[in-house]
XYZ file of C-alpha atoms in Angstrom:
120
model
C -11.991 1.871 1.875
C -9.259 4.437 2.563
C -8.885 7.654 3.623
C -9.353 9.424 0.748
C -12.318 7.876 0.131
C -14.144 8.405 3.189
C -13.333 12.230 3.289
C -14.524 12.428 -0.416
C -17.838 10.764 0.577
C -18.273 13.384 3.489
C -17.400 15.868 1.298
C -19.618 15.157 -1.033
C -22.891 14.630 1.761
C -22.321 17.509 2.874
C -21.968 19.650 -0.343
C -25.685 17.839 -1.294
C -26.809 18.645 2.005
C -25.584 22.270 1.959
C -26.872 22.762 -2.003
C -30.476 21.324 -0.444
C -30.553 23.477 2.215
C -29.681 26.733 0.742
C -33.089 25.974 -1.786
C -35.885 28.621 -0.992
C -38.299 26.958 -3.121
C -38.272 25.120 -6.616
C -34.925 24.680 -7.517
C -33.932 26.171 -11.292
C -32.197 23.898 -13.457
C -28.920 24.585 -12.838
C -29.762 24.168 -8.858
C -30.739 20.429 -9.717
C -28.112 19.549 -11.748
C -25.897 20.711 -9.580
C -27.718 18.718 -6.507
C -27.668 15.733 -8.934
C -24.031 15.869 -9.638
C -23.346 15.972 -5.809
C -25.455 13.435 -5.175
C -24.109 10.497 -8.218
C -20.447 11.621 -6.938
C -21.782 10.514 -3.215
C -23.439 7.102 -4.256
C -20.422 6.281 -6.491
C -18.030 6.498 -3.584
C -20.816 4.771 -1.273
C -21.165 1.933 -3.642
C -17.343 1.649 -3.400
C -17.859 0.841 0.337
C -19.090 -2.467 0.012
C -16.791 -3.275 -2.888
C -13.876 -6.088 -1.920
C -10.238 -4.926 -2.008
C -9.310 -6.355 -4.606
C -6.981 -9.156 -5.838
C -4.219 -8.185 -3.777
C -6.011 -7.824 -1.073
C -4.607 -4.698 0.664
C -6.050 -1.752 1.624
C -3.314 0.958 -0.057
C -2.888 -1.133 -3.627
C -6.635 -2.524 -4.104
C -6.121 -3.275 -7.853
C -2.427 -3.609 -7.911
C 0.366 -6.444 -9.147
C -0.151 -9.546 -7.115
C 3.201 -11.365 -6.336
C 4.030 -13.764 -8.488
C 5.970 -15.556 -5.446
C 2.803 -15.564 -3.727
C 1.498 -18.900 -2.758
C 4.469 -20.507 -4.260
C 5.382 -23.761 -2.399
C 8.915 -23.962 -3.713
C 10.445 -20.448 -2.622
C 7.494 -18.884 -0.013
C 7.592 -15.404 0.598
C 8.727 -14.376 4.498
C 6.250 -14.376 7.449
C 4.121 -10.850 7.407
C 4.331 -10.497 3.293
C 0.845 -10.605 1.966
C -0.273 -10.676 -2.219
C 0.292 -6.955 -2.601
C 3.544 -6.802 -5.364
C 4.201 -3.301 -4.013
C 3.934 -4.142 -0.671
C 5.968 -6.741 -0.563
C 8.699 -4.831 -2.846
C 8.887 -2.151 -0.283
C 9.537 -5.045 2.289
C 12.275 -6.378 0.364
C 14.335 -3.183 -0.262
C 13.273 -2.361 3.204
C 15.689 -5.297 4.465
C 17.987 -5.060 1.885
C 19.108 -1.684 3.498
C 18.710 -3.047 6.901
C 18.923 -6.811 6.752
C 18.017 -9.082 9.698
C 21.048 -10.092 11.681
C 20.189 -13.320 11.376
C 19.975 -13.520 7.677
C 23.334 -11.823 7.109
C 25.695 -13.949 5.084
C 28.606 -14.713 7.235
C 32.134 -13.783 6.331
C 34.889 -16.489 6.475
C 36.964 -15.593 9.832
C 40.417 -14.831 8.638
C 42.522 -16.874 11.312
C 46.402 -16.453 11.310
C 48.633 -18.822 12.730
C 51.574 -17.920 13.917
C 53.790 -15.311 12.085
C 53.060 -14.466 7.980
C 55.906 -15.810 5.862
C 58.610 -14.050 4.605
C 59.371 -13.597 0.943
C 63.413 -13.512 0.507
């Protein structure tokens, strides 16, 4: 559970609790629909809690693309990459702007020897 969803759930507490307080004595109607509202928004986002992440297993992209590279025994992803497919293409443009030094093609060294010939 993110964030978002954690805020929304004490939002939503807190609304019920506020509505429920607020009630002098039998609530109308509207009053209860209003407290029932609240209170299905709360247990939607509380049922949510206990709910697994999701095939990609990460927290920000629950139900998102999982890698088709991942778990792939011919061409492995790199250490740290997990199932996430928008993870893991963040990662890769990530070090396409800033590639490891170590994984930098190498240019061919451009040795001269002695003087450059001379076209008559």
């Amino acid at each position: 559970m993110g964030y978002a969803e954690l805020r929304e759930l004490q939002t939503a507490l807190t609304t019920a609790s506020d509505l429920a307080s607020t009630l002098q004595q039998a609530p109308t109607g509207h009053d209860a629909a209003r407290l029932v509202d609240v209170l299905r928004r709360a247990l939607s986002v509380a049922d949510a809690l206990g709910a697994e992440t999701g095939p990609t297993g990460c927290a920000e992209h629950p139900h998102g693309a999982v890698d088709p590279l991942y778990g792939d025994p011919e061409d492995p992803l790199p250490p740290g990459y997990g199932k996430c497919l928008l993870c893991n293409d963040r990662r890769r443009r990530a070090d396409a702007h800033h590639p490891h030094p170590h994984l930098r093609p190498r240019r061919p060294h451009l040795k001269l020897h002695g003087r450059p010939r001379q076209t008559a």
